[in-house]
Coordinates of C-alpha atoms in Angstrom, one line a residue:
M347 CA 35.2 21.6 -38.4
P348 CA 38.5 21.0 -36.2
H349 CA 38.8 17.3 -35.5
S350 CA 39.1 17.9 -31.8
T351 CA 35.4 18.8 -31.5
I352 CA 33.8 16.0 -33.1
L353 CA 33.4 14.0 -29.9
I354 CA 32.0 17.1 -28.2
T355 CA 29.6 17.7 -31.0
T356 CA 28.5 14.0 -31.0
I357 CA 28.0 14.1 -27.3
A358 CA 26.2 17.5 -27.4
V359 CA 23.9 16.8 -30.2
S360 CA 23.0 13.2 -29.0
L361 CA 22.3 14.2 -25.4
G362 CA 20.4 17.3 -26.4
L363 CA 18.2 15.8 -29.1
A364 CA 17.4 12.9 -26.7
L365 CA 16.3 15.1 -24.2
I366 CA 14.0 16.9 -26.6
M367 CA 12.6 13.5 -28.0
G368 CA 12.4 11.9 -24.7
I369 CA 10.2 14.8 -23.3
I370 CA 8.0 14.5 -26.3
A371 CA 7.7 10.6 -25.7
Q372 CA 6.9 11.1 -22.1
R373 CA 4.1 13.8 -22.9
L374 CA 2.6 11.4 -25.4
K375 CA 2.7 8.7 -22.7
L376 CA 5.2 6.7 -24.5
P377 CA 8.3 5.3 -22.6
V378 CA 11.3 7.6 -22.9
L379 CA 13.4 4.7 -24.6
V380 CA 11.3 5.5 -27.8
G381 CA 12.4 9.1 -27.8
Y382 CA 16.0 8.1 -27.4
L383 CA 15.8 5.7 -30.5
L384 CA 14.0 8.5 -32.4
A385 CA 16.8 10.7 -31.5
G386 CA 19.3 8.4 -33.1
M387 CA 17.2 8.1 -36.2
I388 CA 17.2 11.6 -36.8
I389 CA 20.9 12.1 -36.6
G390 CA 21.6 8.8 -38.2
P391 CA 22.9 8.2 -41.9
Y392 CA 19.7 7.1 -43.1
S393 CA 18.0 10.7 -42.2
P394 CA 18.6 14.0 -44.0
G395 CA 20.6 16.6 -42.3
F396 CA 23.2 16.5 -39.7
V397 CA 24.9 12.9 -39.3
A398 CA 26.7 12.2 -36.0
D399 CA 30.1 10.5 -36.1
I400 CA 28.9 6.6 -36.1
E401 CA 32.3 5.5 -35.1
L402 CA 32.6 7.8 -31.9
S403 CA 28.8 7.0 -31.2
N404 CA 29.7 3.2 -31.1
Q405 CA 32.4 3.7 -28.9
L406 CA 30.4 5.7 -26.5
A407 CA 27.6 3.1 -26.9
E408 CA 30.3 0.6 -25.6
I409 CA 30.6 2.5 -22.4
G410 CA 26.9 2.5 -22.3
V411 CA 26.8 -1.3 -22.6
I412 CA 29.4 -1.5 -19.8
L413 CA 27.3 0.5 -17.5
L414 CA 24.0 -0.9 -18.6
M415 CA 25.4 -4.5 -17.7
F416 CA 27.1 -3.3 -14.6
G417 CA 23.7 -2.1 -13.4
V418 CA 22.0 -5.4 -14.3
G419 CA 24.8 -7.2 -12.4
L420 CA 24.4 -4.9 -9.4
H421 CA 20.7 -5.5 -9.1
F422 CA 21.1 -9.2 -9.9
S423 CA 19.6 -11.1 -6.9
L424 CA 20.0 -14.8 -6.5
D425 CA 17.6 -14.8 -3.7
D426 CA 14.9 -13.2 -5.8
L427 CA 15.6 -15.9 -8.5
L428 CA 15.5 -18.7 -5.9
A429 CA 12.4 -17.6 -4.5
V430 CA 10.4 -18.2 -7.8
R431 CA 12.9 -20.6 -9.4
R432 CA 10.4 -23.5 -10.0
I433 CA 8.4 -21.4 -12.4
A434 CA 10.8 -18.7 -13.5
L435 CA 13.8 -21.0 -14.6
P436 CA 11.9 -23.8 -16.6
G437 CA 9.4 -21.0 -17.9
A438 CA 11.9 -18.8 -19.0
I439 CA 14.2 -21.4 -20.8
A440 CA 11.2 -22.9 -22.5
Q441 CA 9.8 -19.5 -23.8
I442 CA 13.3 -18.3 -24.8
A443 CA 13.6 -21.8 -26.8
V444 CA 10.2 -21.4 -28.5
A445 CA 10.5 -17.8 -29.2
T446 CA 14.2 -18.4 -30.7
A447 CA 12.9 -21.1 -32.7
L448 CA 10.1 -19.1 -34.2
G449 CA 12.5 -16.3 -35.1
A450 CA 15.0 -18.6 -36.6
T451 CA 12.5 -20.6 -38.4
I452 CA 11.2 -17.3 -40.3
A453 CA 14.7 -15.9 -40.7
I454 CA 15.9 -19.1 -42.6
S455 CA 12.6 -19.0 -44.6
W456 CA 14.0 -15.7 -45.8
G457 CA 17.3 -17.2 -46.9
W458 CA 19.4 -16.2 -43.9
S459 CA 22.0 -18.5 -42.5
I460 CA 21.3 -20.9 -39.6
G461 CA 23.7 -18.7 -37.4
G462 CA 21.8 -15.3 -38.5
G463 CA 18.5 -17.2 -37.6
I464 CA 19.6 -18.2 -34.1
V465 CA 20.9 -14.7 -33.3
F466 CA 17.7 -13.1 -34.6
G467 CA 15.4 -15.6 -32.8
L468 CA 17.3 -14.9 -29.5
A469 CA 17.2 -11.1 -29.8
L470 CA 13.3 -11.4 -30.2
S471 CA 13.0 -13.8 -27.2
V472 CA 14.6 -11.4 -24.5
A473 CA 12.7 -8.5 -22.9
S474 CA 14.0 -5.1 -21.8
T475 CA 15.0 -4.6 -18.1
V476 CA 14.3 -1.1 -18.3
V477 CA 10.7 -1.4 -19.7
L478 CA 9.8 -4.3 -17.6
L479 CA 10.8 -2.9 -14.2
R480 CA 9.2 0.6 -14.9
A481 CA 5.8 -1.0 -16.1
L482 CA 5.6 -3.1 -12.9
E483 CA 6.4 -0.2 -11.0
Q484 CA 4.0 2.1 -12.6
H485 CA 1.2 -0.6 -12.0
G486 CA 2.2 -1.3 -8.4
Q487 CA 3.0 -4.8 -9.1
L488 CA 6.9 -4.7 -8.7
K489 CA 6.8 -6.1 -5.2
S490 CA 3.9 -8.4 -5.8
I491 CA 4.3 -12.0 -6.4
N492 CA 3.3 -11.5 -10.1
G493 CA 6.2 -8.8 -10.3
R494 CA 8.5 -11.2 -8.6
I495 CA 8.0 -13.9 -10.9
A496 CA 8.3 -11.5 -13.8
V497 CA 11.6 -10.2 -12.3
G498 CA 12.8 -13.7 -11.6
W499 CA 12.0 -14.5 -15.4
L500 CA 13.8 -11.7 -16.5
I501 CA 17.0 -12.7 -14.5
V502 CA 17.0 -16.0 -16.2
E503 CA 17.0 -14.2 -19.6
D504 CA 19.8 -11.9 -18.4
L505 CA 21.6 -15.1 -17.8
V506 CA 21.0 -16.6 -21.1
V507 CA 22.2 -13.3 -22.9
V508 CA 25.5 -13.3 -20.9
L509 CA 25.9 -17.1 -21.8
A510 CA 25.1 -16.0 -25.6
L511 CA 27.7 -13.2 -25.6
V512 CA 30.2 -15.7 -24.5
L513 CA 29.5 -18.3 -26.7
L514 CA 28.6 -16.7 -30.0
P515 CA 31.9 -15.4 -31.1
P516 CA 33.8 -18.8 -30.9
L517 CA 30.7 -20.5 -32.5
S518 CA 30.4 -17.8 -35.3
V519 CA 32.8 -19.5 -37.7
G520 CA 30.7 -22.6 -37.9
L521 CA 27.5 -20.9 -37.8
I522 CA 28.3 -18.6 -40.6
N523 CA 29.4 -21.4 -42.6
D524 CA 26.3 -23.6 -42.8
N525 CA 28.2 -26.2 -44.8
N526 CA 30.6 -28.7 -43.2
A527 CA 33.6 -27.1 -44.5
V528 CA 34.5 -25.9 -41.1
D529 CA 37.2 -27.9 -39.3
G530 CA 35.2 -29.4 -36.4
T531 CA 38.3 -30.2 -34.2
K532 CA 39.5 -26.5 -34.5
L533 CA 36.1 -25.2 -33.5
V534 CA 35.8 -27.6 -30.5
I535 CA 39.2 -26.4 -29.5
T536 CA 38.3 -22.7 -29.9
L537 CA 35.1 -23.4 -27.8
I538 CA 37.1 -25.2 -25.1
L539 CA 39.7 -22.2 -24.8
T540 CA 36.9 -19.6 -24.7
L541 CA 35.0 -21.4 -21.9
A542 CA 38.4 -22.0 -20.1
K543 CA 39.2 -18.1 -20.4
V544 CA 35.8 -17.3 -19.1
S545 CA 35.8 -19.9 -16.2
I546 CA 39.2 -18.5 -15.1
F547 CA 37.6 -15.0 -15.2
I548 CA 34.6 -15.9 -13.1
A549 CA 36.7 -17.8 -10.6
F550 CA 38.9 -14.8 -10.3
M551 CA 35.8 -12.6 -9.7
L552 CA 34.1 -15.1 -7.2
I553 CA 37.2 -15.6 -5.2
V554 CA 39.5 -12.5 -5.4
G555 CA 37.0 -9.7 -6.7
K556 CA 34.2 -10.8 -4.2
R557 CA 36.5 -10.0 -1.4
L558 CA 38.8 -7.3 -2.9
F559 CA 36.2 -5.0 -4.5
P560 CA 33.7 -4.8 -1.7
W561 CA 36.8 -3.9 0.5
L562 CA 37.9 -1.3 -1.8
L563 CA 34.4 0.2 -1.8
W564 CA 34.2 0.4 1.9
H565 CA 37.8 1.8 2.3
V566 CA 36.8 4.7 -0.1
A567 CA 33.7 5.3 1.5
S568 CA 35.6 5.9 4.9
T569 CA 37.2 8.9 3.2
K570 CA 33.7 10.5 3.3
S571 CA 34.3 12.0 -0.2
N572 CA 31.3 11.4 -2.5
E573 CA 33.3 12.2 -5.4
L574 CA 35.8 9.5 -4.7
F575 CA 33.0 7.0 -4.1
T576 CA 31.2 7.7 -7.4
L577 CA 34.8 7.4 -9.0
C578 CA 35.6 4.2 -7.5
V579 CA 32.4 2.7 -8.6
I580 CA 32.8 3.9 -12.1
A581 CA 36.4 3.0 -12.3
V582 CA 35.6 -0.5 -10.9
A583 CA 32.9 -1.0 -13.5
V584 CA 34.8 0.2 -16.5
G585 CA 38.1 -1.1 -15.3
I586 CA 37.0 -4.8 -15.0
A587 CA 35.3 -4.6 -18.2
Y588 CA 38.4 -3.5 -19.9
G589 CA 40.6 -5.8 -17.9
A590 CA 38.5 -8.9 -18.7
A591 CA 38.5 -8.2 -22.3
I592 CA 42.4 -7.7 -22.4
L593 CA 43.5 -10.3 -20.2
F594 CA 40.8 -12.9 -20.7
D595 CA 39.4 -12.2 -24.0
V596 CA 35.9 -11.8 -22.5
S597 CA 33.3 -9.4 -23.8
F598 CA 32.9 -5.8 -22.0
A599 CA 29.3 -6.8 -21.3
L600 CA 30.3 -10.0 -19.3
G601 CA 33.2 -8.4 -17.4
A602 CA 30.8 -5.4 -16.5
F603 CA 27.9 -7.9 -15.6
F604 CA 30.3 -9.7 -13.1
S605 CA 31.7 -6.5 -11.7
G606 CA 28.3 -5.6 -10.7
M607 CA 27.8 -9.0 -9.2
V608 CA 30.7 -8.8 -7.0
M609 CA 30.1 -5.1 -6.0
R610 CA 26.5 -6.1 -4.9
E611 CA 28.4 -8.4 -2.2
S612 CA 29.2 -4.9 -0.5
S613 CA 26.9 -3.4 2.4
L614 CA 27.2 -0.3 0.3
S615 CA 26.1 -1.8 -2.9
H616 CA 22.8 0.3 -2.7
R617 CA 24.7 3.3 -2.2
A618 CA 26.8 2.4 -5.3
A619 CA 23.8 1.9 -7.3
Q620 CA 22.5 5.4 -6.4
E621 CA 25.8 7.3 -6.9
S622 CA 26.5 5.8 -10.2
L623 CA 22.9 6.0 -11.6
P624 CA 23.2 9.4 -13.2
L625 CA 26.4 8.5 -15.1
R626 CA 24.8 5.0 -16.1
D627 CA 21.5 6.9 -17.2
A628 CA 23.5 9.5 -19.5
F629 CA 25.7 6.7 -21.0
S630 CA 22.6 4.4 -21.5
V631 CA 21.0 7.2 -23.3
L632 CA 24.0 7.6 -25.7
F633 CA 23.9 3.7 -26.2
F634 CA 20.1 3.9 -27.3
V635 CA 20.8 7.0 -29.6
S636 CA 23.7 5.1 -31.3
V637 CA 21.4 1.9 -31.8
G638 CA 18.9 4.3 -33.3
M639 CA 21.5 5.6 -35.7
L640 CA 21.9 2.3 -37.1
F641 CA 18.2 1.9 -37.8
D642 CA 17.1 2.1 -41.5
P643 CA 13.4 3.2 -41.5
H644 CA 13.1 2.0 -45.1
I645 CA 12.7 -1.4 -43.7
L646 CA 9.1 -0.4 -42.8
I647 CA 8.3 0.4 -46.5
E648 CA 10.3 -2.1 -48.3
E649 CA 9.5 -5.2 -45.9
P650 CA 6.3 -4.4 -44.1
L651 CA 5.4 -8.1 -43.9
H652 CA 8.6 -9.1 -42.2
V653 CA 8.2 -6.3 -39.7
L654 CA 4.7 -7.6 -39.1
M655 CA 5.8 -11.1 -38.4
V656 CA 8.7 -9.8 -36.0
V657 CA 5.9 -7.8 -34.1
A658 CA 3.7 -10.8 -33.9
I659 CA 6.5 -13.0 -32.6
I660 CA 7.2 -10.5 -29.7
L661 CA 3.6 -9.5 -29.0
L662 CA 2.0 -12.7 -29.6
G663 CA 4.4 -15.6 -29.8
K664 CA 6.5 -15.5 -26.9
S665 CA 3.8 -13.8 -24.7
L666 CA 1.3 -16.7 -25.5
V667 CA 4.1 -19.4 -24.8
A668 CA 4.7 -17.5 -21.2
F669 CA 0.9 -17.2 -20.5
I670 CA 0.4 -20.9 -21.1
L671 CA 3.5 -21.9 -19.4
V672 CA 2.4 -19.9 -16.0
L673 CA -1.1 -21.4 -16.2
L674 CA 0.5 -25.0 -16.6
F675 CA 2.3 -24.5 -13.6
H676 CA -1.0 -23.9 -11.8
Y677 CA -0.4 -20.1 -11.1
P678 CA -3.6 -17.9 -11.3
L679 CA -4.8 -16.3 -14.4
N680 CA -4.0 -12.8 -13.2
T681 CA -0.2 -14.1 -12.8
A682 CA -0.2 -15.5 -16.1
L683 CA -1.4 -12.3 -17.9
T684 CA 1.0 -10.0 -15.8
V685 CA 4.0 -12.1 -16.8
S686 CA 3.0 -12.5 -20.5
V687 CA 2.2 -8.7 -21.1
S688 CA 5.5 -7.8 -19.1
L689 CA 7.4 -9.9 -21.6
A690 CA 5.7 -8.4 -24.6
Q691 CA 8.6 -6.3 -25.8
I692 CA 12.4 -6.3 -26.5
G693 CA 15.0 -3.7 -25.6
E694 CA 18.7 -3.1 -24.7
L695 CA 19.6 -6.8 -24.2
S696 CA 18.3 -7.5 -27.9
F697 CA 20.3 -4.6 -29.1
I698 CA 23.5 -5.9 -27.5
L699 CA 23.0 -9.3 -28.9
A700 CA 22.2 -7.8 -32.4
S701 CA 25.2 -5.5 -32.3
L702 CA 27.3 -8.7 -31.5
G703 CA 25.7 -10.6 -34.4
L704 CA 26.4 -7.7 -36.7
T705 CA 29.9 -7.3 -35.7
I706 CA 30.8 -10.9 -35.9
G707 CA 29.0 -11.4 -39.3
L708 CA 26.2 -13.7 -38.2
L709 CA 23.4 -11.2 -38.5
P710 CA 22.6 -9.3 -41.6
P711 CA 22.1 -5.6 -41.5
E712 CA 18.2 -6.3 -42.5
G713 CA 18.1 -8.4 -39.4
Y714 CA 19.5 -5.5 -37.2
S715 CA 16.8 -3.1 -38.7
L716 CA 14.0 -5.7 -38.1
I717 CA 15.1 -5.9 -34.4
L718 CA 15.0 -2.5 -34.0
A719 CA 11.8 -1.9 -35.8
G720 CA 10.3 -4.8 -33.5
A721 CA 11.7 -3.0 -30.4
F722 CA 10.3 0.5 -31.5
I723 CA 6.8 -0.9 -32.0
S724 CA 6.7 -3.2 -28.9
I725 CA 8.1 -0.7 -26.4
T726 CA 5.7 1.8 -27.8
L727 CA 2.6 -0.5 -27.6
N728 CA 3.7 -2.0 -24.0
P729 CA 1.8 0.4 -21.9
L730 CA -1.4 -0.2 -24.0
V731 CA -0.9 -4.0 -23.7
F732 CA -0.5 -3.7 -20.0
Q733 CA -3.8 -2.0 -19.9
T734 CA -5.5 -4.8 -21.7
A735 CA -4.5 -7.2 -19.1
E736 CA -7.6 -7.0 -16.9
P737 CA -10.2 -6.7 -19.6
I738 CA -8.7 -10.0 -21.3
Q739 CA -8.5 -11.6 -17.9
N740 CA -12.4 -10.8 -17.3
W741 CA -13.1 -12.1 -20.9
I742 CA -11.3 -15.2 -20.6
R743 CA -12.7 -16.1 -17.1
A744 CA -16.2 -15.5 -18.5
R745 CA -15.8 -17.5 -21.6
S746 CA -13.2 -20.2 -21.2
R747 CA -13.7 -23.2 -19.1
L748 CA -10.2 -24.4 -20.4
A749 CA -8.4 -21.3 -18.7
R750 CA -10.2 -22.1 -15.3
R751 CA -9.5 -25.7 -15.4
L752 CA -5.7 -25.0 -16.2
E753 CA -5.8 -22.2 -13.4
R754 CA -6.9 -24.5 -10.6
S755 CA -8.0 -28.0 -11.4
M756 CA -5.7 -31.1 -10.5
D757 CA -3.5 -28.8 -8.4
P758 CA -2.9 -30.4 -5.1
L759 CA -1.9 -27.0 -3.6
A760 CA -5.1 -25.4 -4.4
E761 CA -7.1 -27.1 -1.6
L762 CA -6.3 -28.3 2.0
P763 CA -5.4 -32.0 2.1
M764 CA -8.3 -34.5 3.1
A765 CA -6.4 -35.4 6.3
V766 CA -6.9 -31.7 7.9
E767 CA -9.2 -32.5 10.9
S768 CA -12.6 -30.5 10.9
N769 CA -12.0 -29.1 14.5
Y770 CA -8.6 -27.5 13.1
V771 CA -10.5 -25.3 10.6
T772 CA -13.1 -24.1 12.9
N773 CA -12.9 -20.9 14.7
H774 CA -9.4 -20.8 13.1
V775 CA -7.4 -17.7 11.7
V776 CA -7.0 -17.3 7.9
I777 CA -3.7 -15.2 7.1
V778 CA -3.6 -14.0 3.5
G779 CA 0.1 -13.4 2.5
Y780 CA 3.0 -14.9 3.9
G781 CA 5.4 -12.0 3.7
A782 CA 7.2 -10.5 6.9
V783 CA 4.1 -9.7 8.6
G784 CA 2.4 -12.9 7.7
K785 CA 5.2 -15.1 8.9
R786 CA 5.7 -13.2 12.3
V787 CA 1.9 -13.5 12.8
S788 CA 2.0 -17.2 12.1
E789 CA 4.9 -18.0 14.3
M790 CA 3.3 -16.1 17.2
L791 CA 0.0 -17.9 16.6
A792 CA 1.8 -21.4 16.4
K793 CA 3.4 -20.6 19.7
K794 CA 0.1 -19.9 21.4
D795 CA -1.3 -23.1 19.6
I796 CA -4.0 -21.3 17.7
H797 CA -5.0 -23.0 14.7
F798 CA -4.5 -20.9 11.3
V799 CA -4.4 -21.4 7.5
V800 CA -2.1 -19.4 5.2
A801 CA -3.2 -18.4 1.7
D802 CA -0.5 -17.2 -0.7
H803 CA -0.1 -17.4 -4.5
N804 CA 3.6 -18.0 -4.4
R805 CA 3.6 -22.0 -4.8
E806 CA 7.2 -22.3 -3.6
I807 CA 6.2 -20.7 -0.4
V808 CA 3.0 -23.0 0.0
E809 CA 5.1 -26.1 -0.7
R810 CA 7.7 -24.9 2.0
L811 CA 4.9 -24.3 4.6
R812 CA 3.3 -27.8 3.9
R813 CA 6.8 -29.6 4.4
G814 CA 7.0 -27.8 7.7
G815 CA 3.5 -28.9 8.8
I816 CA 1.8 -25.8 8.3
H817 CA -1.7 -25.8 6.5
A818 CA -1.5 -23.6 3.5
V819 CA -3.6 -23.0 0.3
A820 CA -1.8 -21.7 -3.1
G821 CA -3.8 -19.1 -5.0
D822 CA -5.0 -15.5 -5.2
A823 CA -7.3 -15.0 -2.2
V824 CA -9.2 -12.3 -4.5
E825 CA -10.7 -15.6 -5.9
P826 CA -13.6 -16.9 -3.8
A827 CA -12.4 -20.5 -4.2
V828 CA -9.1 -19.9 -2.5
L829 CA -10.9 -18.3 0.8
I830 CA -13.4 -21.1 0.5
Q831 CA -10.5 -23.8 0.5
A832 CA -9.2 -21.9 3.4
H833 CA -12.4 -22.5 5.3
I834 CA -13.3 -18.7 5.6
S835 CA -16.8 -19.6 6.3
R836 CA -15.8 -21.3 9.8
A837 CA -12.9 -19.0 10.7
S838 CA -13.0 -16.5 13.4
V839 CA -10.3 -13.9 12.1
L840 CA -9.2 -13.1 8.8
I841 CA -5.7 -11.3 8.5
I842 CA -4.7 -9.7 5.2
T843 CA -1.2 -8.6 4.5
A844 CA -1.6 -7.9 0.8
A845 CA -0.1 -4.5 -0.6
D846 CA -2.9 -3.6 -3.2
A847 CA -5.9 -1.7 -1.5
L848 CA -8.3 -2.7 -4.7
R849 CA -7.3 -6.4 -4.0
I850 CA -8.0 -6.1 -0.2
Q851 CA -11.4 -4.6 -0.9
Q852 CA -12.3 -7.5 -3.2
M853 CA -11.0 -9.9 -0.5
V854 CA -13.2 -8.2 2.3
E855 CA -16.4 -8.1 -0.1
T856 CA -15.9 -11.8 -0.6
T857 CA -15.4 -12.7 2.8
H858 CA -18.3 -10.7 4.0
I859 CA -20.5 -12.9 1.7
L860 CA -19.0 -16.1 2.9
N861 CA -18.8 -15.3 6.6
P862 CA -20.4 -11.8 7.7
Q863 CA -19.3 -12.5 11.5
V864 CA -15.6 -12.8 10.7
E865 CA -13.4 -10.1 12.2
I866 CA -11.0 -8.6 9.5
L867 CA -7.7 -7.3 10.3
I868 CA -5.7 -5.5 7.5
S869 CA -1.8 -4.8 7.5
T870 CA -0.6 -2.1 5.2
H871 CA 2.3 0.1 4.9
D872 CA 0.6 2.9 2.8
A873 CA -1.2 5.6 4.7
E874 CA -3.4 6.6 1.9
D875 CA -4.5 2.9 1.4
A876 CA -5.1 2.7 5.2
A877 CA -7.1 5.7 5.4
R878 CA -9.3 4.7 2.3
L879 CA -9.7 1.1 4.0
Q880 CA -11.0 2.7 7.2
K881 CA -13.2 5.0 5.4
E882 CA -14.8 2.1 3.6
N883 CA -15.0 -0.1 6.9
A884 CA -13.1 -2.8 5.4
G885 CA -12.0 -3.9 8.9
R886 CA -9.6 -2.9 11.6
V887 CA -6.5 -1.5 9.7
F888 CA -3.0 -1.5 11.1
L889 CA -0.4 0.9 9.4
D890 CA 3.1 -0.4 9.6
E891 CA 4.8 2.8 10.5
Q892 CA 2.1 3.7 13.0
E893 CA 2.2 0.5 14.9
L894 CA 5.9 0.7 15.1
A895 CA 5.6 4.0 16.6
N896 CA 2.9 3.0 18.9
N897 CA 5.0 0.1 20.2
I898 CA 8.0 2.4 20.7
T899 CA 5.9 5.0 22.5
H900 CA 4.4 2.4 24.9
H901 CA 7.8 0.9 25.7
V902 CA 9.2 4.4 26.5
L903 CA 6.2 5.4 28.7
N904 CA 6.4 1.9 30.6
K905 CA 10.1 2.8 31.2
L906 CA 9.4 6.2 32.4
E907 CA 6.7 4.8 34.8
C908 CA 9.2 2.4 36.3
H909 CA 11.3 5.3 37.2
K910 CA 8.9 7.3 39.0

């Protein structure tokens, strides 16, 4: 075969086989990532038949890493993290620490170096962005408080990976040599130089890049050429990643992450994400295929016990830690289970860490294969694990007094303060959910001096409301205890702004038992949910779009009447 066709052959075979295996995985109700990884295994050196060029595949994978991390940076939202920071930040760090310790402990017991154990454990502790977001979206929880906590948790994990990508190379010499033969002074100097270079790069991106690249994006968009706009986005992503590596000795991944972050500052960031998505997806596929090529399936036969231990850490170890941590923060059982099952997998971030560990000599090839085996199995099982959340929740609530105590006992936000006067919670309004609609309704009620109580299971929101002098209760209003604490039995109106029709129906049923006379008003943005709730006589339903149209029409009619 002529040398000039190797690149074309590698791309054509990788994408073609990934398409076939992805379709098969989709038909089997599995994540398509499983299909991409299997495609890599088929054309890898450990399988018979055609073997793709590994060196070229690795270079294509580097582009995939750049675009993946660019996408992570582009979707990185500090606001999303700050909204749930009190649980996501300490929770994610504690969960990563425990999972890393578990992975490192078993790795060291196998005779690996301390450095190899740390990389191994860290790779097992971080979840896949792609798998988590897709699972939450499929179950309609991406915009719920449970979904926001899981996403905030994931953002912290992303930041930890970015930090690890920076620190592992300079620390690798000391971690590889577990004895004290390494010159400590030289190691410290190397670490300081690395952090200095990274700091200069970050400062440059935040000071110069934050202004330059959004301006560049707007200037190119003014040409009204979609091709130039897409080219600009990709050129910035790849160009900054390459420039960061050459000028600042920073990894491609870190450079790409910050290029996405500064691009997010532009008002055109949403369009940038949409326009670059096809190319990002294509090279991400090549990344997953290249990862699959390095997987040695013999590990499943030769070291089945090791594989089982890895899967146990991913599915049980770190998920159990996350579950307990969320309950200790006094969040509902439903939130604890959603977060824990969301994190019960590993993916692209783990592959990036494992690839770096393998490159710098910290992680043995066996460790790489074990991480890939854990990813294969956990990603495959994740949809099934997600489906077990509700049965597990029902079982725990029926049998575990401890879980119920952890969920609500000794929680000052789970009940109204004793200082609340009785007349305030008589003939008052109960507002479930303090999102955009709930906030506007409460502000209007406050102006009219109408008493109300807010119920929301975002504890940060409830704490903020109480500091502002607004009476609020933390918890999921599906639970009767939450509505009882909001004094629904003496309320005159219940306003529900939740997004899930099933949860709304459960709240309505509980309310009818506690206060059959209360008037129920429901706000929803989904036409199907609105029709279903109206059919079931759940209450008076307000469809957001319809109400907006009614208000506009009413304004127009009044305007026309004035001109007659």
